[in-house]
Amino acid sequence: MDMNKAKEYIGLVVETLNSLNHEQIQNAAEAFYNTYQQGGNIYVFGNGGSGATASHVTGDFLKGASYGLDKRFRMICLNDNIAAMMAIANDIGYEDIFIEQLKNYIKPGDLAVGISGSGNSENVVRALQYAKEQGVNTLALTGFKGGKISKIATNWVHADVQDMEVTEDVHMVIFNIIKKEMQSRLMGDNPSMGTVYDSRVS
């Protein structure tokens, strides 16, 4: 293995993290918190690696940012329902796999979070545009040049890098930052994640 390439990759991740706009992250965190306070749903969606990030962060919020709370985060990953996505893609079109699901759920006080490295994935573009037209708060996470969704979303967090893998790594860090901020606000600085977890990591 060429460790110089590994060091180069790590360096690019660190450089991109250091270049993040802190105000963008703060605004994204406030969007999550305000939606939680209003009892709204948070819809997260993306394709490929971005879809995996959407699924990961949904799991983190349903458990990690909600454990022990009477009022919990209401989060739905739109790319987790394979049957729904396949039916929509087969009968209507892949570009509509997220917007058609939003039509079932979306209501005032919700938050739609679209993740796209390029910012131009058509199904993410359509879903965020629809959410915006419904008066719902929107958040876009992008890389590269930001793409179309950077201009659609109410809030935008940008990984300023021309590399898809680094973009995906940075997006996960951003979501972890937001999750830890929500934990701090709602649970304190050292929340329990469950007795089994606590004993396992102690």
PDB file of C-alpha atoms in Angstrom:
ATOM      1  CA  MET A   1       0.000   0.000   0.000  1.00  0.00           C
ATOM      2  CA  ASP A   2       1.224   3.477  -0.902  1.00  0.00           C
ATOM      3  CA  MET A   3       1.045   5.307   2.430  1.00  0.00           C
ATOM      4  CA  ASN A   4       1.804   8.586   0.685  1.00  0.00           C
ATOM      5  CA  LYS A   5      -1.585   8.334  -1.016  1.00  0.00           C
ATOM      6  CA  ALA A   6      -3.186   7.526   2.328  1.00  0.00           C
ATOM      7  CA  LYS A   7      -1.543  10.572   3.915  1.00  0.00           C
ATOM      8  CA  GLU A   8      -2.651  12.690   0.967  1.00  0.00           C
ATOM      9  CA  TYR A   9      -6.242  11.533   1.407  1.00  0.00           C
ATOM     10  CA  ILE A  10      -6.206  12.135   5.160  1.00  0.00           C
ATOM     11  CA  GLY A  11      -4.712  15.559   4.550  1.00  0.00           C
ATOM     12  CA  LEU A  12      -7.497  16.436   2.118  1.00  0.00           C
ATOM     13  CA  VAL A  13     -10.143  15.340   4.631  1.00  0.00           C
ATOM     14  CA  VAL A  14      -8.553  17.496   7.342  1.00  0.00           C
ATOM     15  CA  GLU A  15      -8.187  20.448   4.979  1.00  0.00           C
ATOM     16  CA  THR A  16     -11.836  20.207   3.965  1.00  0.00           C
ATOM     17  CA  LEU A  17     -13.008  19.941   7.573  1.00  0.00           C
ATOM     18  CA  ASN A  18     -10.970  23.013   8.492  1.00  0.00           C
ATOM     19  CA  SER A  19     -12.527  24.966   5.620  1.00  0.00           C
ATOM     20  CA  LEU A  20     -16.127  24.301   6.690  1.00  0.00           C
ATOM     21  CA  ASN A  21     -18.292  27.368   7.209  1.00  0.00           C
ATOM     22  CA  HIS A  22     -19.190  27.368  10.909  1.00  0.00           C
ATOM     23  CA  GLU A  23     -22.241  29.565  10.369  1.00  0.00           C
ATOM     24  CA  GLN A  24     -23.632  27.031   7.896  1.00  0.00           C
ATOM     25  CA  ILE A  25     -23.224  24.250  10.454  1.00  0.00           C
ATOM     26  CA  GLN A  26     -24.813  26.382  13.176  1.00  0.00           C
ATOM     27  CA  ASN A  27     -27.790  27.126  10.933  1.00  0.00           C
ATOM     28  CA  ALA A  28     -28.181  23.422  10.151  1.00  0.00           C
ATOM     29  CA  ALA A  29     -28.118  22.568  13.848  1.00  0.00           C
ATOM     30  CA  GLU A  30     -30.773  25.200  14.548  1.00  0.00           C
ATOM     31  CA  ALA A  31     -32.936  23.730  11.780  1.00  0.00           C
ATOM     32  CA  PHE A  32     -32.760  20.317  13.471  1.00  0.00           C
ATOM     33  CA  TYR A  33     -33.447  21.779  16.909  1.00  0.00           C
ATOM     34  CA  ASN A  34     -36.357  23.957  15.785  1.00  0.00           C
ATOM     35  CA  THR A  35     -37.962  21.022  13.985  1.00  0.00           C
ATOM     36  CA  TYR A  36     -37.579  18.907  17.116  1.00  0.00           C
ATOM     37  CA  GLN A  37     -39.121  21.635  19.290  1.00  0.00           C
ATOM     38  CA  GLN A  38     -42.101  21.924  16.938  1.00  0.00           C
ATOM     39  CA  GLY A  39     -42.633  18.156  16.881  1.00  0.00           C
ATOM     40  CA  GLY A  40     -41.957  18.048  13.159  1.00  0.00           C
ATOM     41  CA  ASN A  41     -40.633  15.185  11.073  1.00  0.00           C
ATOM     42  CA  ILE A  42     -37.141  15.238   9.580  1.00  0.00           C
ATOM     43  CA  TYR A  43     -36.834  13.538   6.187  1.00  0.00           C
ATOM     44  CA  VAL A  44     -33.327  12.588   5.040  1.00  0.00           C
ATOM     45  CA  PHE A  45     -32.437  11.215   1.615  1.00  0.00           C
ATOM     46  CA  GLY A  46     -29.662  10.653  -0.903  1.00  0.00           C
ATOM     47  CA  ASN A  47     -28.231   8.182  -3.412  1.00  0.00           C
ATOM     48  CA  GLY A  48     -25.356   5.718  -3.051  1.00  0.00           C
ATOM     49  CA  GLY A  49     -22.913   6.836  -0.380  1.00  0.00           C
ATOM     50  CA  SER A  50     -25.135   9.811   0.398  1.00  0.00           C
ATOM     51  CA  GLY A  51     -28.017   7.390   0.884  1.00  0.00           C
ATOM     52  CA  ALA A  52     -25.886   5.377   3.297  1.00  0.00           C
ATOM     53  CA  THR A  53     -25.151   8.599   5.183  1.00  0.00           C
ATOM     54  CA  ALA A  54     -28.884   9.372   5.310  1.00  0.00           C
ATOM     55  CA  SER A  55     -29.602   5.924   6.743  1.00  0.00           C
ATOM     56  CA  HIS A  56     -26.743   6.206   9.243  1.00  0.00           C
ATOM     57  CA  VAL A  57     -27.760   9.616  10.557  1.00  0.00           C
ATOM     58  CA  THR A  58     -31.397   8.530  10.856  1.00  0.00           C
ATOM     59  CA  GLY A  59     -30.357   5.621  13.049  1.00  0.00           C
ATOM     60  CA  ASP A  60     -28.176   7.930  15.119  1.00  0.00           C
ATOM     61  CA  PHE A  61     -31.017  10.352  15.777  1.00  0.00           C
ATOM     62  CA  LEU A  62     -33.719   7.755  16.408  1.00  0.00           C
ATOM     63  CA  LYS A  63     -31.535   6.176  19.079  1.00  0.00           C
ATOM     64  CA  GLY A  64     -28.427   8.200  19.963  1.00  0.00           C
ATOM     65  CA  ALA A  65     -30.036  11.643  20.022  1.00  0.00           C
ATOM     66  CA  SER A  66     -33.326  10.393  21.481  1.00  0.00           C
ATOM     67  CA  TYR A  67     -32.522   7.756  24.116  1.00  0.00           C
ATOM     68  CA  GLY A  68     -34.004   8.608  27.501  1.00  0.00           C
ATOM     69  CA  LEU A  69     -36.011  11.577  26.235  1.00  0.00           C
ATOM     70  CA  ASP A  70     -39.772  11.740  26.667  1.00  0.00           C
ATOM     71  CA  LYS A  71     -39.944  13.752  23.458  1.00  0.00           C
ATOM     72  CA  ARG A  72     -37.879  12.136  20.729  1.00  0.00           C
ATOM     73  CA  PHE A  73     -36.637  13.010  17.272  1.00  0.00           C
ATOM     74  CA  ARG A  74     -38.994  11.992  14.471  1.00  0.00           C
ATOM     75  CA  MET A  75     -36.752  11.121  11.540  1.00  0.00           C
ATOM     76  CA  ILE A  76     -37.450   9.163   8.366  1.00  0.00           C
ATOM     77  CA  CYS A  77     -34.852   8.053   5.813  1.00  0.00           C
ATOM     78  CA  LEU A  78     -36.603   8.077   2.445  1.00  0.00           C
ATOM     79  CA  ASN A  79     -34.060   5.747   0.817  1.00  0.00           C
ATOM     80  CA  ASP A  80     -34.559   2.982   3.413  1.00  0.00           C
ATOM     81  CA  ASN A  81     -37.914   1.727   2.092  1.00  0.00           C
ATOM     82  CA  ILE A  82     -36.720  -0.415  -0.815  1.00  0.00           C
ATOM     83  CA  ALA A  83     -40.202  -1.571  -1.823  1.00  0.00           C
ATOM     84  CA  ALA A  84     -41.554   1.977  -2.038  1.00  0.00           C
ATOM     85  CA  MET A  85     -38.531   3.209  -3.991  1.00  0.00           C
ATOM     86  CA  MET A  86     -38.684   0.309  -6.458  1.00  0.00           C
ATOM     87  CA  ALA A  87     -42.411   0.753  -7.033  1.00  0.00           C
ATOM     88  CA  ILE A  88     -42.022   4.473  -7.679  1.00  0.00           C
ATOM     89  CA  ALA A  89     -38.943   3.997  -9.875  1.00  0.00           C
ATOM     90  CA  ASN A  90     -40.615   1.228 -11.891  1.00  0.00           C
ATOM     91  CA  ASP A  91     -44.014   2.863 -12.344  1.00  0.00           C
ATOM     92  CA  ILE A  92     -43.198   6.588 -12.370  1.00  0.00           C
ATOM     93  CA  GLY A  93     -39.455   7.189 -12.599  1.00  0.00           C
ATOM     94  CA  TYR A  94     -36.307   7.110 -10.502  1.00  0.00           C
ATOM     95  CA  GLU A  95     -36.267  10.910 -10.412  1.00  0.00           C
ATOM     96  CA  ASP A  96     -39.438  10.825  -8.283  1.00  0.00           C
ATOM     97  CA  ILE A  97     -38.494   8.236  -5.628  1.00  0.00           C
ATOM     98  CA  PHE A  98     -38.185  10.879  -2.897  1.00  0.00           C
ATOM     99  CA  ILE A  99     -40.761  13.471  -3.904  1.00  0.00           C
ATOM    100  CA  GLU A 100     -43.526  10.844  -4.098  1.00  0.00           C
ATOM    101  CA  GLN A 101     -42.773   9.718  -0.535  1.00  0.00           C
ATOM    102  CA  LEU A 102     -42.712  13.305   0.710  1.00  0.00           C
ATOM    103  CA  LYS A 103     -46.230  13.749  -0.635  1.00  0.00           C
ATOM    104  CA  ASN A 104     -47.371  11.093   1.861  1.00  0.00           C
ATOM    105  CA  TYR A 105     -45.823  12.773   4.876  1.00  0.00           C
ATOM    106  CA  ILE A 106     -44.916  16.418   4.536  1.00  0.00           C
ATOM    107  CA  LYS A 107     -46.586  19.021   6.736  1.00  0.00           C
ATOM    108  CA  PRO A 108     -45.794  22.444   8.231  1.00  0.00           C
ATOM    109  CA  GLY A 109     -42.980  22.348  10.771  1.00  0.00           C
ATOM    110  CA  ASP A 110     -41.104  19.526   9.039  1.00  0.00           C
ATOM    111  CA  LEU A 111     -37.533  19.574   7.707  1.00  0.00           C
ATOM    112  CA  ALA A 112     -36.341  17.995   4.442  1.00  0.00           C
ATOM    113  CA  VAL A 113     -32.619  17.168   4.286  1.00  0.00           C
ATOM    114  CA  GLY A 114     -31.152  16.334   0.879  1.00  0.00           C
ATOM    115  CA  ILE A 115     -27.622  14.951   0.548  1.00  0.00           C
ATOM    116  CA  SER A 116     -25.814  14.992  -2.794  1.00  0.00           C
ATOM    117  CA  GLY A 117     -22.090  15.150  -3.451  1.00  0.00           C
ATOM    118  CA  SER A 118     -22.597  16.940  -6.755  1.00  0.00           C
ATOM    119  CA  GLY A 119     -25.685  18.800  -5.613  1.00  0.00           C
ATOM    120  CA  ASN A 120     -27.327  17.825  -8.889  1.00  0.00           C
ATOM    121  CA  SER A 121     -28.932  14.411  -8.275  1.00  0.00           C
ATOM    122  CA  GLU A 122     -32.308  14.919  -9.922  1.00  0.00           C
ATOM    123  CA  ASN A 123     -34.362  12.985  -7.359  1.00  0.00           C
ATOM    124  CA  VAL A 124     -32.855  15.067  -4.545  1.00  0.00           C
ATOM    125  CA  VAL A 125     -33.371  18.286  -6.516  1.00  0.00           C
ATOM    126  CA  ARG A 126     -37.053  17.505  -7.102  1.00  0.00           C
ATOM    127  CA  ALA A 127     -37.705  16.535  -3.492  1.00  0.00           C
ATOM    128  CA  LEU A 128     -36.117  19.669  -2.038  1.00  0.00           C
ATOM    129  CA  GLN A 129     -37.904  21.880  -4.570  1.00  0.00           C
ATOM    130  CA  TYR A 130     -41.229  20.271  -3.637  1.00  0.00           C
ATOM    131  CA  ALA A 131     -40.553  20.689   0.083  1.00  0.00           C
ATOM    132  CA  LYS A 132     -39.691  24.337  -0.471  1.00  0.00           C
ATOM    133  CA  GLU A 133     -42.903  24.877  -2.440  1.00  0.00           C
ATOM    134  CA  GLN A 134     -44.845  23.413   0.506  1.00  0.00           C
ATOM    135  CA  GLY A 135     -43.292  26.017   2.806  1.00  0.00           C
ATOM    136  CA  VAL A 136     -41.193  23.429   4.630  1.00  0.00           C
ATOM    137  CA  ASN A 137     -37.679  24.167   5.873  1.00  0.00           C
ATOM    138  CA  THR A 138     -34.957  22.545   3.776  1.00  0.00           C
ATOM    139  CA  LEU A 139     -31.292  21.659   4.245  1.00  0.00           C
ATOM    140  CA  ALA A 140     -28.785  20.626   1.565  1.00  0.00           C
ATOM    141  CA  LEU A 141     -25.392  18.998   2.083  1.00  0.00           C
ATOM    142  CA  THR A 142     -23.110  19.118  -0.945  1.00  0.00           C
ATOM    143  CA  GLY A 143     -19.551  18.929  -2.233  1.00  0.00           C
ATOM    144  CA  PHE A 144     -17.882  19.948  -5.505  1.00  0.00           C
ATOM    145  CA  LYS A 145     -19.488  23.216  -6.712  1.00  0.00           C
ATOM    146  CA  GLY A 146     -22.687  22.899  -4.672  1.00  0.00           C
ATOM    147  CA  GLY A 147     -24.947  22.225  -7.626  1.00  0.00           C
ATOM    148  CA  LYS A 148     -28.647  22.970  -7.942  1.00  0.00           C
ATOM    149  CA  ILE A 149     -29.708  22.078  -4.409  1.00  0.00           C
ATOM    150  CA  SER A 150     -27.379  24.693  -2.911  1.00  0.00           C
ATOM    151  CA  LYS A 151     -29.598  27.314  -4.542  1.00  0.00           C
ATOM    152  CA  ILE A 152     -32.890  25.649  -3.592  1.00  0.00           C
ATOM    153  CA  ALA A 153     -32.434  24.853   0.087  1.00  0.00           C
ATOM    154  CA  THR A 154     -33.161  27.238   2.942  1.00  0.00           C
ATOM    155  CA  ASN A 155     -29.975  26.059   4.657  1.00  0.00           C
ATOM    156  CA  TRP A 156     -26.824  24.722   3.032  1.00  0.00           C
ATOM    157  CA  VAL A 157     -23.656  23.088   4.344  1.00  0.00           C
ATOM    158  CA  HIS A 158     -20.907  22.728   1.755  1.00  0.00           C
ATOM    159  CA  ALA A 159     -17.822  20.522   1.700  1.00  0.00           C
ATOM    160  CA  ASP A 160     -15.554  22.588  -0.531  1.00  0.00           C
ATOM    161  CA  VAL A 161     -13.665  19.777  -2.241  1.00  0.00           C
ATOM    162  CA  GLN A 162     -13.590  18.133  -5.672  1.00  0.00           C
ATOM    163  CA  ASP A 163     -13.572  14.574  -4.347  1.00  0.00           C
ATOM    164  CA  MET A 164     -16.635  12.403  -3.759  1.00  0.00           C
ATOM    165  CA  GLU A 165     -15.152  10.156  -1.073  1.00  0.00           C
ATOM    166  CA  VAL A 166     -13.879  13.104   0.951  1.00  0.00           C
ATOM    167  CA  THR A 167     -17.241  14.821   0.535  1.00  0.00           C
ATOM    168  CA  GLU A 168     -19.019  11.776   1.951  1.00  0.00           C
ATOM    169  CA  ASP A 169     -16.602  11.541   4.887  1.00  0.00           C
ATOM    170  CA  VAL A 170     -17.072  15.215   5.712  1.00  0.00           C
ATOM    171  CA  HIS A 171     -20.864  14.984   5.493  1.00  0.00           C
ATOM    172  CA  MET A 172     -20.862  12.248   8.140  1.00  0.00           C
ATOM    173  CA  VAL A 173     -18.699  14.406  10.409  1.00  0.00           C
ATOM    174  CA  ILE A 174     -21.141  17.299   9.978  1.00  0.00           C
ATOM    175  CA  PHE A 175     -24.065  15.126  11.016  1.00  0.00           C
ATOM    176  CA  ASN A 176     -22.115  13.833  14.017  1.00  0.00           C
ATOM    177  CA  ILE A 177     -21.422  17.429  15.069  1.00  0.00           C
ATOM    178  CA  ILE A 178     -25.136  18.239  14.838  1.00  0.00           C
ATOM    179  CA  LYS A 179     -26.081  15.083  16.745  1.00  0.00           C
ATOM    180  CA  LYS A 180     -23.644  15.850  19.557  1.00  0.00           C
ATOM    181  CA  GLU A 181     -24.981  19.401  19.743  1.00  0.00           C
ATOM    182  CA  MET A 182     -28.530  18.064  20.093  1.00  0.00           C
ATOM    183  CA  GLN A 183     -27.380  15.625  22.780  1.00  0.00           C
ATOM    184  CA  SER A 184     -25.685  18.450  24.665  1.00  0.00           C
ATOM    185  CA  ARG A 185     -28.792  20.655  24.550  1.00  0.00           C
ATOM    186  CA  LEU A 186     -31.284  17.941  25.425  1.00  0.00           C
ATOM    187  CA  MET A 187     -29.337  15.416  27.519  1.00  0.00           C
ATOM    188  CA  GLY A 188     -26.311  17.211  28.927  1.00  0.00           C
ATOM    189  CA  ASP A 189     -22.666  16.617  28.125  1.00  0.00           C
ATOM    190  CA  ASN A 190     -22.346  12.945  29.120  1.00  0.00           C
ATOM    191  CA  PRO A 191     -25.633  11.246  28.229  1.00  0.00           C
ATOM    192  CA  SER A 192     -26.218   7.551  28.823  1.00  0.00           C
ATOM    193  CA  MET A 193     -26.735   5.541  25.657  1.00  0.00           C
ATOM    194  CA  GLY A 194     -28.167   2.574  27.570  1.00  0.00           C
ATOM    195  CA  THR A 195     -26.833   0.407  30.383  1.00  0.00           C
ATOM    196  CA  VAL A 196     -25.482  -2.246  28.007  1.00  0.00           C
ATOM    197  CA  TYR A 197     -23.681   0.361  25.908  1.00  0.00           C
ATOM    198  CA  ASP A 198     -22.340   2.187  28.952  1.00  0.00           C
ATOM    199  CA  SER A 199     -20.867  -0.995  30.427  1.00  0.00           C
ATOM    200  CA  ARG A 200     -19.470  -2.080  27.065  1.00  0.00           C
ATOM    201  CA  VAL A 201     -17.450   1.100  26.499  1.00  0.00           C
ATOM    202  CA  SER A 202     -16.407   1.785  30.096  1.00  0.00           C
TER     203      SER A 202
END
